mmCIF file of C-alpha atoms in Angstrom:
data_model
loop_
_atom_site.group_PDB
_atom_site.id
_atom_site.type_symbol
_atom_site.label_atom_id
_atom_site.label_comp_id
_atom_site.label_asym_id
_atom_site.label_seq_id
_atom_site.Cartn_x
_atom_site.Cartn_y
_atom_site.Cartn_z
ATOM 1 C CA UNK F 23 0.000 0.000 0.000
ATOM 2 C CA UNK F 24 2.763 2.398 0.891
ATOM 3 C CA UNK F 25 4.486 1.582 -2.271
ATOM 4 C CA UNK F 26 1.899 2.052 -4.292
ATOM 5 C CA UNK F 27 0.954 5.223 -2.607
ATOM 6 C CA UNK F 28 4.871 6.358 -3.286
ATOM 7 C CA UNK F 29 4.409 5.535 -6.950
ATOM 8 C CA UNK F 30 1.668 7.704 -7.300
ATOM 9 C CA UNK F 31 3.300 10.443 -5.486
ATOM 10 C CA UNK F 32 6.065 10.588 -7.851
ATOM 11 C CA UNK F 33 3.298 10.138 -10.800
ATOM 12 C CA UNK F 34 2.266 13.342 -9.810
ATOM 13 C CA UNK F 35 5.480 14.829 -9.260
ATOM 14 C CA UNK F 36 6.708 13.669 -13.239
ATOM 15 C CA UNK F 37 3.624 15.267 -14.716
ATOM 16 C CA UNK F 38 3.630 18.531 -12.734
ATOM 17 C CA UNK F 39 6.998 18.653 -13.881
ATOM 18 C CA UNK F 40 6.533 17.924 -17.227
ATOM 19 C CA UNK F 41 3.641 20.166 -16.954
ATOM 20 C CA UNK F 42 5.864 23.161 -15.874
ATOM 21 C CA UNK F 43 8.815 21.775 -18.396
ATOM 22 C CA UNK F 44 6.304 22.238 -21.136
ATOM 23 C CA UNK F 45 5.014 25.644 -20.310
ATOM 24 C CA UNK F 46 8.604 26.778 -20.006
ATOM 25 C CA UNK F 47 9.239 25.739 -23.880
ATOM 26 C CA UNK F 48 5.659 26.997 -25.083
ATOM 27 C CA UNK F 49 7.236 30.587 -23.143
ATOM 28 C CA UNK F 50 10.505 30.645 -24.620
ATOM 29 C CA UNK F 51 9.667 29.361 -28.322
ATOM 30 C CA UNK F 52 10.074 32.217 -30.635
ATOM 31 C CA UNK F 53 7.365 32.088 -32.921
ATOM 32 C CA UNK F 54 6.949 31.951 -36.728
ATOM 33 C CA UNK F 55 6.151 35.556 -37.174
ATOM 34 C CA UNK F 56 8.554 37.985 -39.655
ATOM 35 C CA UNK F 57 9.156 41.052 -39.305
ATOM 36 C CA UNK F 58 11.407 41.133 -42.380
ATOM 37 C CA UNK F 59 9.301 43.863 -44.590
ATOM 38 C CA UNK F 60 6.686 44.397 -41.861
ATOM 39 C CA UNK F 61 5.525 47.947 -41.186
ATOM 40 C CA UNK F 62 5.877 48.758 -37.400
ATOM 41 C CA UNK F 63 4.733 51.726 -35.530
ATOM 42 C CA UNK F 64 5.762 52.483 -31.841
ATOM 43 C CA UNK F 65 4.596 55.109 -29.779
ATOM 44 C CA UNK F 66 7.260 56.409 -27.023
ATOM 45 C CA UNK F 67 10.025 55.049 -29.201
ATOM 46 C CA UNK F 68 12.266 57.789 -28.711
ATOM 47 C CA UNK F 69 14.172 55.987 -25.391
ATOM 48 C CA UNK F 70 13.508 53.342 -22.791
ATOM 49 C CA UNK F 71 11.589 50.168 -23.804
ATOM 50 C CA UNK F 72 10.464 51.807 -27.132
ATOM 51 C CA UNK F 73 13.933 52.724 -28.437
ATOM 52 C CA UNK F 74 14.910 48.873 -27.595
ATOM 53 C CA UNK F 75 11.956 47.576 -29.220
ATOM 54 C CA UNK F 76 12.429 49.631 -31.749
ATOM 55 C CA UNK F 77 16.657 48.816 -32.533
ATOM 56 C CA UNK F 78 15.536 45.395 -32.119
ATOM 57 C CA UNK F 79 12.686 45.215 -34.552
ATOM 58 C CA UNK F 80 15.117 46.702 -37.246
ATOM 59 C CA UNK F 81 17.487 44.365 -36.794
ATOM 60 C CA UNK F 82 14.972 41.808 -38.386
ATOM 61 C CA UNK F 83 14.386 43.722 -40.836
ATOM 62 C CA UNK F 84 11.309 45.787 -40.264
ATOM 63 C CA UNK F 85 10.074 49.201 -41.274
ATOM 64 C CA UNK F 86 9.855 51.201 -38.274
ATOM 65 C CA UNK F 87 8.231 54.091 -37.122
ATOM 66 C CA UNK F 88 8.423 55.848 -34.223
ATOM 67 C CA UNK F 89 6.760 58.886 -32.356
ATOM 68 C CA UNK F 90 7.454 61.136 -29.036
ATOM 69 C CA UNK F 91 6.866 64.649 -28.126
ATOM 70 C CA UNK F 92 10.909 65.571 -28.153
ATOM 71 C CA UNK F 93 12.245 66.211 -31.981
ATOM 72 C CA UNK F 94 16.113 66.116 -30.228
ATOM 73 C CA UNK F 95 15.137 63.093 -28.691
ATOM 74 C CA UNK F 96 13.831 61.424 -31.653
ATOM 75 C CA UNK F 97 16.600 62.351 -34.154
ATOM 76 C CA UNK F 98 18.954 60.621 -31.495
ATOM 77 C CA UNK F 99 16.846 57.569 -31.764
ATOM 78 C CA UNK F 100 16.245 57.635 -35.407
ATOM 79 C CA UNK F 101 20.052 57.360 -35.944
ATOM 80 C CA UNK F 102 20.477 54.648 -33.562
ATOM 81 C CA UNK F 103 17.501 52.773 -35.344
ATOM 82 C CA UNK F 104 18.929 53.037 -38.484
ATOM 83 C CA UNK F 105 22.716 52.030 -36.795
ATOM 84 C CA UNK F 106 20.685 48.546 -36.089
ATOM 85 C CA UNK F 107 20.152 48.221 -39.192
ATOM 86 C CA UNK F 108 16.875 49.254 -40.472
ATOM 87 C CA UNK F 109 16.394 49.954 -44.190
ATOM 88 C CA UNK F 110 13.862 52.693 -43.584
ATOM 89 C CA UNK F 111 12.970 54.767 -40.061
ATOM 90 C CA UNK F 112 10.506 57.298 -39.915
ATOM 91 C CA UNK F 113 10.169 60.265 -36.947
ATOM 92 C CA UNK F 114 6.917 62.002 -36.330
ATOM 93 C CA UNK F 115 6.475 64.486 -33.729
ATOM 94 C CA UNK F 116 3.421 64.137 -31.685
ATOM 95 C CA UNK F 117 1.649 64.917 -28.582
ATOM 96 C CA UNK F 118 -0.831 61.509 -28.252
ATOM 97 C CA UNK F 119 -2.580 63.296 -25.793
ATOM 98 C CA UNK F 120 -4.745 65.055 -29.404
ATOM 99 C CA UNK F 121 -6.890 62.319 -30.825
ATOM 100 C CA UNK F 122 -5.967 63.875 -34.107
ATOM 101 C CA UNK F 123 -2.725 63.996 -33.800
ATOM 102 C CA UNK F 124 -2.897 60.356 -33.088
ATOM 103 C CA UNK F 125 -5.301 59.589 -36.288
ATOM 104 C CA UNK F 126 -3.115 61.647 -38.287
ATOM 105 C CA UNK F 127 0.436 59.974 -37.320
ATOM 106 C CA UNK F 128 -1.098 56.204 -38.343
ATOM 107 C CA UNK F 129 -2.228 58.069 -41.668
ATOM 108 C CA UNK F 130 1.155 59.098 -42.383
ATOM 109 C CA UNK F 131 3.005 56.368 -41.589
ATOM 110 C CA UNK F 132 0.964 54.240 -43.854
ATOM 111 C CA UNK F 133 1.124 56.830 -46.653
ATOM 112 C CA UNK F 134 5.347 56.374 -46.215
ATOM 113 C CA UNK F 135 5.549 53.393 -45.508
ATOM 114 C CA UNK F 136 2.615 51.279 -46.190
ATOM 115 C CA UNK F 137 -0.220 49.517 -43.983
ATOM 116 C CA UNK F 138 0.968 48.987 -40.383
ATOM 117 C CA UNK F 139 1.359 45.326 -39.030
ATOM 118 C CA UNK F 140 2.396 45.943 -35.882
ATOM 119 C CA UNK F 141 1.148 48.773 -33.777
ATOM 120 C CA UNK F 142 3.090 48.737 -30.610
ATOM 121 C CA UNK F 143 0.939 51.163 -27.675
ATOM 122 C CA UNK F 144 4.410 51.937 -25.249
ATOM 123 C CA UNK F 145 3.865 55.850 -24.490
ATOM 124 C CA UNK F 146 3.842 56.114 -20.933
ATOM 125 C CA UNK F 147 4.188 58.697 -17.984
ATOM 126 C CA UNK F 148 3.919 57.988 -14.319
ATOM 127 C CA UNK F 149 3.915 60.245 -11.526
ATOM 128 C CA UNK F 150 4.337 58.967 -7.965
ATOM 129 C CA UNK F 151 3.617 60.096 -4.992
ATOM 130 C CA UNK F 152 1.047 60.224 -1.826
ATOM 131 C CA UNK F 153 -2.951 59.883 -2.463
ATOM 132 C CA UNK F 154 -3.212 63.397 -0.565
ATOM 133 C CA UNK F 155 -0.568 65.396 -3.028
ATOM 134 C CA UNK F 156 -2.768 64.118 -6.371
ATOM 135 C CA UNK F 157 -5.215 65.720 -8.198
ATOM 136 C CA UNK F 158 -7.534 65.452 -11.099
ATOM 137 C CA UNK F 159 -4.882 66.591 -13.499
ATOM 138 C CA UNK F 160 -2.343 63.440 -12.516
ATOM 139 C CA UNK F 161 -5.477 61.038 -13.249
ATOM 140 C CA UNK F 162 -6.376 62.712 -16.679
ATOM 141 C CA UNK F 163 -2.952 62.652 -18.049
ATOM 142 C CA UNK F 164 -2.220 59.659 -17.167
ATOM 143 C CA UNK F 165 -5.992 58.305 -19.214
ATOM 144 C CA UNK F 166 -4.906 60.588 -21.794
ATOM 145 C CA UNK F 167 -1.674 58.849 -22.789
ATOM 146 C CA UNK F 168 -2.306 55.106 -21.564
ATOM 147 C CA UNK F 169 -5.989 54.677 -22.208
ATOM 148 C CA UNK F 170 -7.486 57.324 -24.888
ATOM 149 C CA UNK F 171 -3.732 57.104 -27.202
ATOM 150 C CA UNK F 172 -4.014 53.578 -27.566
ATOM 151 C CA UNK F 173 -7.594 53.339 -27.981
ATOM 152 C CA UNK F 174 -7.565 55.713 -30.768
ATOM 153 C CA UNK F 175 -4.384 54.396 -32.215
ATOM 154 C CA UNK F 176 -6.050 50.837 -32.215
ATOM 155 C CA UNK F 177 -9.177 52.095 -33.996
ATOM 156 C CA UNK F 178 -7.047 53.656 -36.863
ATOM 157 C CA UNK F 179 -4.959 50.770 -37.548
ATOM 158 C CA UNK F 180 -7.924 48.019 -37.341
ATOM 159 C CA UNK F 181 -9.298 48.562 -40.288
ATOM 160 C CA UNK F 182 -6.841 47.618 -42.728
ATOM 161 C CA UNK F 183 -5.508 44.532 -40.340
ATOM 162 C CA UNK F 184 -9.050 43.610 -39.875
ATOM 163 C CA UNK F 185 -9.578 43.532 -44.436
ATOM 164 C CA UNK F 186 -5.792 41.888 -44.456
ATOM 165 C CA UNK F 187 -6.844 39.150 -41.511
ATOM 166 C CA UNK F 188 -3.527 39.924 -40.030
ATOM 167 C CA UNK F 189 -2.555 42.436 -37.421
ATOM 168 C CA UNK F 190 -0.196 42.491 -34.435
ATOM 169 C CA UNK F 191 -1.294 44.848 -31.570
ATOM 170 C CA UNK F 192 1.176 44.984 -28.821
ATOM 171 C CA UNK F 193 -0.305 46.759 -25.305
ATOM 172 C CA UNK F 194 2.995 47.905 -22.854
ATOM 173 C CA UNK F 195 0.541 47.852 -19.682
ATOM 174 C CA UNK F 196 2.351 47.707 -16.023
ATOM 175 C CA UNK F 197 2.204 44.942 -13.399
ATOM 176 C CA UNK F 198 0.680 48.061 -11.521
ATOM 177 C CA UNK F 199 -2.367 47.222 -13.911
ATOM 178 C CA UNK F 200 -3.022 44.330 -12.142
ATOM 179 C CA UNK F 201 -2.348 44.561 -8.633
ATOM 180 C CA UNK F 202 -2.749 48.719 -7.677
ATOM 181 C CA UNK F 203 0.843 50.115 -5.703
ATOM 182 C CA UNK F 204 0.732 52.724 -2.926
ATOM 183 C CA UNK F 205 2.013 56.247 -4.192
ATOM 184 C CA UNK F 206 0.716 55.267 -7.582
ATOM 185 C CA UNK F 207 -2.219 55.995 -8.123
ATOM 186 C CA UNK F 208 -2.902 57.418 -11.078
ATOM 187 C CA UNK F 209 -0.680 55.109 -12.836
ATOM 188 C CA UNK F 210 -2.138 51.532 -12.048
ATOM 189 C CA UNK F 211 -5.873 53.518 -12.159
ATOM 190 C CA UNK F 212 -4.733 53.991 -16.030
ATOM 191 C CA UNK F 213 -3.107 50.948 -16.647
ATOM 192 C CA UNK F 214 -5.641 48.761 -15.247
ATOM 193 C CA UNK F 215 -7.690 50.520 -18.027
ATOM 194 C CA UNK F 216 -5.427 49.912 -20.608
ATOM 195 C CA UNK F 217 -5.560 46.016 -19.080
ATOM 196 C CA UNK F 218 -9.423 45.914 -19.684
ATOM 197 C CA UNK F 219 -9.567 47.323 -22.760
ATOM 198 C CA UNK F 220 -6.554 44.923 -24.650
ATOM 199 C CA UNK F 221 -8.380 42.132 -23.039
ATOM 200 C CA UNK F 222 -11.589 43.273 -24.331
ATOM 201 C CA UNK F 223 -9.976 43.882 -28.039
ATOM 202 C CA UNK F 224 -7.839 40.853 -27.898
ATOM 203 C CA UNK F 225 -11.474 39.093 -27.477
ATOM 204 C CA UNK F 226 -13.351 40.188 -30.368
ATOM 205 C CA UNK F 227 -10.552 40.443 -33.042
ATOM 206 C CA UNK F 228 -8.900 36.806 -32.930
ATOM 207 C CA UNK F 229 -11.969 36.288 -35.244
ATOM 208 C CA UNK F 230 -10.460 38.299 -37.735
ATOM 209 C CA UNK F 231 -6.633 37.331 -37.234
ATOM 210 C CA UNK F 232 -5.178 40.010 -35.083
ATOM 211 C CA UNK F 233 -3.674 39.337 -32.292
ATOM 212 C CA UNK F 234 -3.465 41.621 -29.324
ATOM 213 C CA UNK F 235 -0.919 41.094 -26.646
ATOM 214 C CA UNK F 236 -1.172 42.984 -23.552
ATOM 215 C CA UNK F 237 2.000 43.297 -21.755
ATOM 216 C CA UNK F 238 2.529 43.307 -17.890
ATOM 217 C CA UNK F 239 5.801 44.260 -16.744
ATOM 218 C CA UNK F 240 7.526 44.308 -13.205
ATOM 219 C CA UNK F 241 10.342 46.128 -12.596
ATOM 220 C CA UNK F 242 12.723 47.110 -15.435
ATOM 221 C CA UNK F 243 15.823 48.866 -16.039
ATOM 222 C CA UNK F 244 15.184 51.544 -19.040
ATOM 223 C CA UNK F 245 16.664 54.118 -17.641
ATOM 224 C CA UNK F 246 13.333 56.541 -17.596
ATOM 225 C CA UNK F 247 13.336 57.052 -13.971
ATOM 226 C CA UNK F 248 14.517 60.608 -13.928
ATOM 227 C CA UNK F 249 11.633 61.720 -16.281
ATOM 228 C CA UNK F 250 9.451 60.809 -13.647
ATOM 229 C CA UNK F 251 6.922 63.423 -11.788
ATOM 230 C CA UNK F 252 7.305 63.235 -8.142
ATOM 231 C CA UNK F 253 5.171 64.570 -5.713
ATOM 232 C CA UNK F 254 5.003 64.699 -1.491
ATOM 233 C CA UNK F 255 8.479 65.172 0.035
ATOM 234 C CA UNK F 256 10.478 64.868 -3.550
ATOM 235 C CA UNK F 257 13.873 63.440 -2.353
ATOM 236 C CA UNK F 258 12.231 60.218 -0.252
ATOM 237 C CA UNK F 259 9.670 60.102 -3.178
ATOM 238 C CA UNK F 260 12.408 60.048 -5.621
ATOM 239 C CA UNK F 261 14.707 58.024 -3.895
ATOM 240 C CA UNK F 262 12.722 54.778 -3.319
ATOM 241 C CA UNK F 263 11.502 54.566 -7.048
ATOM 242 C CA UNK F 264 15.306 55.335 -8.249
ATOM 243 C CA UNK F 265 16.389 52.660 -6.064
ATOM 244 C CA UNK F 266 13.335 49.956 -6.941
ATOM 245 C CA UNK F 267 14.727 50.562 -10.430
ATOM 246 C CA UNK F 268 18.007 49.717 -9.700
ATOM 247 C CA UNK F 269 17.539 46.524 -7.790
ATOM 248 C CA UNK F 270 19.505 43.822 -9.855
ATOM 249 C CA UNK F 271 17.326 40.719 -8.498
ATOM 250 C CA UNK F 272 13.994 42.518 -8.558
ATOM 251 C CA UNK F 273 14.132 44.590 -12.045
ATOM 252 C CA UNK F 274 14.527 42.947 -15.454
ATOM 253 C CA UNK F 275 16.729 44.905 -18.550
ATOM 254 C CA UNK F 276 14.891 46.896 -21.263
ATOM 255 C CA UNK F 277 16.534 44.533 -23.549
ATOM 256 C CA UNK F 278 15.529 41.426 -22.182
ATOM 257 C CA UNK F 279 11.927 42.850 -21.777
ATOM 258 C CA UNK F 280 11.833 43.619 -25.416
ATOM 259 C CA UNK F 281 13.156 40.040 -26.289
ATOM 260 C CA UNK F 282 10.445 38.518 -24.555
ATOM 261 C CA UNK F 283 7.885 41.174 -25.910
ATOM 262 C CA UNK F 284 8.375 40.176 -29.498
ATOM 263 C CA UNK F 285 8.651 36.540 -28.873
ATOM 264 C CA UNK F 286 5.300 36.914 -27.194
ATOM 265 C CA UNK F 287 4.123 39.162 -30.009
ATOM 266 C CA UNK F 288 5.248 36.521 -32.847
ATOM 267 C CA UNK F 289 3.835 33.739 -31.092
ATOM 268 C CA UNK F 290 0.452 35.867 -30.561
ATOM 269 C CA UNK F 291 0.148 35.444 -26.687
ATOM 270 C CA UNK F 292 -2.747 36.919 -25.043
ATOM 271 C CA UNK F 293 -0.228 38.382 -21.991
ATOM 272 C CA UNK F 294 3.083 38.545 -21.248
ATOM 273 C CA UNK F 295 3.736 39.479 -17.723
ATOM 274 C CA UNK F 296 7.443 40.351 -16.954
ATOM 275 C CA UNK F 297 9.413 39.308 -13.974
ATOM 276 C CA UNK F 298 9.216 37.015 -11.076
ATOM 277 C CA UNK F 299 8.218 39.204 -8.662
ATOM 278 C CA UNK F 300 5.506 40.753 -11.060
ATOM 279 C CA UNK F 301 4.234 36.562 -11.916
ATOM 280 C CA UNK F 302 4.025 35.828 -8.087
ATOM 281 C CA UNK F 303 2.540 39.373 -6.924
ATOM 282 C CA UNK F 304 -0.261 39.011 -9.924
ATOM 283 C CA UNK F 305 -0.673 34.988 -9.747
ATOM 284 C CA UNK F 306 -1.391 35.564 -5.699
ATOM 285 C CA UNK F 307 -3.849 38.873 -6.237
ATOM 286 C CA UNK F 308 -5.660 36.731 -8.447
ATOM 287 C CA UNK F 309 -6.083 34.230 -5.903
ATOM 288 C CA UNK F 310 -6.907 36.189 -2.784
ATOM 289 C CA UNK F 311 -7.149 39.288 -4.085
ATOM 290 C CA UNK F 312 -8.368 41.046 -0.756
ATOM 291 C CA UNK F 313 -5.126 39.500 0.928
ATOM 292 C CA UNK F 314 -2.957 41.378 -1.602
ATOM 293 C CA UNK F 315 -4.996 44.596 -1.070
ATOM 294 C CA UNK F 316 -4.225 44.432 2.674
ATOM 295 C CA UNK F 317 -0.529 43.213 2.081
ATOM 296 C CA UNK F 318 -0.250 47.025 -0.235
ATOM 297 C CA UNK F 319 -1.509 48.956 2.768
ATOM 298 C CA UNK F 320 1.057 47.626 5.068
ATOM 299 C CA UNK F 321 3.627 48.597 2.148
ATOM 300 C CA UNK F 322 2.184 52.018 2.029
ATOM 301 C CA UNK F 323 3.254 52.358 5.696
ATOM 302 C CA UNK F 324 7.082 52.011 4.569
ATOM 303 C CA UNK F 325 6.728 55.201 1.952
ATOM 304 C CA UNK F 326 6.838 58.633 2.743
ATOM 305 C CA UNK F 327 4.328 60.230 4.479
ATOM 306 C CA UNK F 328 2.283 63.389 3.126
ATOM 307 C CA UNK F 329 3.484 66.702 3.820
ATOM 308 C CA UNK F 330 2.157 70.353 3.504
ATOM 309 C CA UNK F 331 1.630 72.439 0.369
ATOM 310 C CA UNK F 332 5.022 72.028 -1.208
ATOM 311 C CA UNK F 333 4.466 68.506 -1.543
ATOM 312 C CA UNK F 334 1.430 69.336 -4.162
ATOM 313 C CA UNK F 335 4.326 70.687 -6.721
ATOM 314 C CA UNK F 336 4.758 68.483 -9.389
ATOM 315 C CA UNK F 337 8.585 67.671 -10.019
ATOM 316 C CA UNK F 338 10.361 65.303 -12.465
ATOM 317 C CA UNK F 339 12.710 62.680 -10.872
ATOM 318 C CA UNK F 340 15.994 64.815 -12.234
ATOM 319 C CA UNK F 341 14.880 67.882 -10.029
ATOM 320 C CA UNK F 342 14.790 65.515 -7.222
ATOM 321 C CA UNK F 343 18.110 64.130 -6.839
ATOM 322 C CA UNK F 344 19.980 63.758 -3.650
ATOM 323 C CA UNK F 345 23.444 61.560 -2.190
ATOM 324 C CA UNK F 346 21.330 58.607 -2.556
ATOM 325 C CA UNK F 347 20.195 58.920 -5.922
ATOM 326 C CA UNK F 348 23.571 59.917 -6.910
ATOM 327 C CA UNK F 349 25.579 56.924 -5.597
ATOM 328 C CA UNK F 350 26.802 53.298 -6.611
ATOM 329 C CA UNK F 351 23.173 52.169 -5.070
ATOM 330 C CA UNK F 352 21.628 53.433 -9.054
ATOM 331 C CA UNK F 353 24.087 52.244 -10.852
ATOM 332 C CA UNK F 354 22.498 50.065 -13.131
ATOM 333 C CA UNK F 355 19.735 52.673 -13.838
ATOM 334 C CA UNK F 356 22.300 54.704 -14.375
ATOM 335 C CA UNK F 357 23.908 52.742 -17.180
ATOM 336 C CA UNK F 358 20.688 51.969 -18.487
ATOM 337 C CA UNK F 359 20.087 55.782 -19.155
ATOM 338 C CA UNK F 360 23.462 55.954 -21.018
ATOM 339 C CA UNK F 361 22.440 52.781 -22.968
ATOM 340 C CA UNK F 362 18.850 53.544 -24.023
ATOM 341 C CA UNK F 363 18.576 57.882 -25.106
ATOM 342 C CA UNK F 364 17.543 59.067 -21.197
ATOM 343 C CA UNK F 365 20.370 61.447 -20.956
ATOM 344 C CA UNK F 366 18.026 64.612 -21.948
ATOM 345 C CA UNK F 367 21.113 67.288 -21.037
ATOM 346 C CA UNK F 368 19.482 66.854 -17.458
ATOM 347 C CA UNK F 369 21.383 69.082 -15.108
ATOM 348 C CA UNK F 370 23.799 67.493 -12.671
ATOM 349 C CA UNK F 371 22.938 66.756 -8.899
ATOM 350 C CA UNK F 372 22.579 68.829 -6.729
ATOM 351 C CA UNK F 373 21.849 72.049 -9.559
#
């Protein structure tokens, strides 16, 4: 009896790990899909994640267009697109926050280049800080750029991937879209939007052969977190997201994010979420998702607390530098900012 109860035991062990063997292989395999020729548009391609995806995409051979608000910015990226090899890399200056300039930027790019395969949604902007120190404005910007941008930038390209039967949609949500973090509120309220509404599209256009891929990363090291907006006391606001950023176990590399993104993309995954941390921290909200919601408020007793008036100001991460923020502790942040177009002519701690 014990035998046979042993046996099954290690029945059971063989198939949940050829279980978790198999998933491995089915999240590492790369997919059939070519972007030799393809057409791709990303939005925030100008640095961070975007520029990566972006260098990374030409390298295979793809068309690529890319947007941000900064013309410097993007003719810094457009030559190091083009150094990866691209045979063609279009700039467009835009504010995504104008529903017309968002129309208006797919129109072009198809007119240059041709229909868009792959529209990849990665404009971002996050501003942290206590509940009391935000205001409407933090929430509406936030919707503006991660919710109403892609939504319109979805609708323009869907109509020609929807006559083709073949589209690639590619959603850079946030972990924080999924499980909501103290001190960012506005951020995770938008992202969890975004999270709905891929879902939602990912749903009702398989029938028609484009895929949608929402994207959930953790941590990562792109180097973006001096264009941050801090609020509340800016140097302890500033100082635990530069270091979070910087943790080497905890935070994944812009370029292994964007390896994983188009593998995901090619393959035509529903969701990609990105990191350890960010798997465990989503896999246990959706399990007891109270639990999680109680774990955050016990977090939120670790940030910095509110303050007075001053602490409504709105600051970006660069203004907010101190010792800390400055030392070996960021260095890996740092070196992502050299690596991936952050360095904006910022002005040196402590200016």
């Amino acid at each position: 009896m014990k035998q046979a109860s042993s046996r099954s035991t290690w029945l059971k062990a063989a198939g949940i790990g050829a279980a978790v063997a198999a998933a491995a292989l089915w999240a590492n395999r790369r997919g059939s899909y070519d972007l030799r020729g393809r057409v791709v548009l990303i939005t925030g391609g100008s640095r961070g994640l975007g520029l990566v995806l972006a260098r990374q995409a030409a390298a295979e051979g793809a068309k690529v267009a890319i947007c941000a608000r900064d013309a410097d910015e993007l003719e810094r990226a457009r030559q190091e697109v083009v150094d990866s090899g691209a045979a063609q890399v279009l700039t467009f200056v835009r504010d995504l926050a104008d529903e017309t300039a968002v129309r208006t930027l797919v129109s072009e790019v198809r007119q240059q280049l041709g229909p868009i395969d792959v529209l990849i949604n990665n404009a971002g902007i996050i501003t942290g800080g206590p509940l009391e120190h935000m205001d409407v404005r933090d929430y509406q910007e936030t919707m503006d750029i991660h919710f109403w941008a892609a939504l319109h930038a979805m609708y323009a390209v869907l109509p020609e991937m929807k006559k083709r039967r073949e589209g690639r949609i590619i959603n850079i949500a946030s972990v924080g879209g999924k499980v909501s973090v103290p001190h960012l509120a506005p951020y995770c309220a938008s992202k969890f939007a975004l999270v709905g509404l891929s879902e939602g599209f990912r749903a009702e256009l398989l029938r028609y052969g484009v895929y949608v891929t929402t994207v959930c990363p953790g941590l990562m090291r792109t180097g973006s977190a001096r264009h941050a907006v801090v609020k509340g006391q800016h140097l302890l606001e500033f100082a635990w997201f530069m270091l979070s950023d910087s943790l080497p176990a905890l935070t994944v590399s812009a370029e292994y994010a964007a390896r994983q993104i188009w593998n995901a993309a090619r393959r035509g995954d529903a969701e990609l979420i990105l990191g350890v941390p960010a798997k465990l921290i989503s896999l246990l909200h959706g399990v007891a998702p109270g639990s999680v919601a109680n774990l955050m408020s016990w977090v939120n007793r670790t940030l910095p607390d509110a303050t007075g008036p001053a602490g409504d100001v709105r600051r970006r991460g660069f203004e907010s530098e101190s010792e800390v923020t400055d030392s070996w502790l960021t260095g890996l942040t740092r070196q992502a900012e050299r690596d991936n177009n952050q360095l904006n002519n910022h002005p040196p701690y402590p200016a």
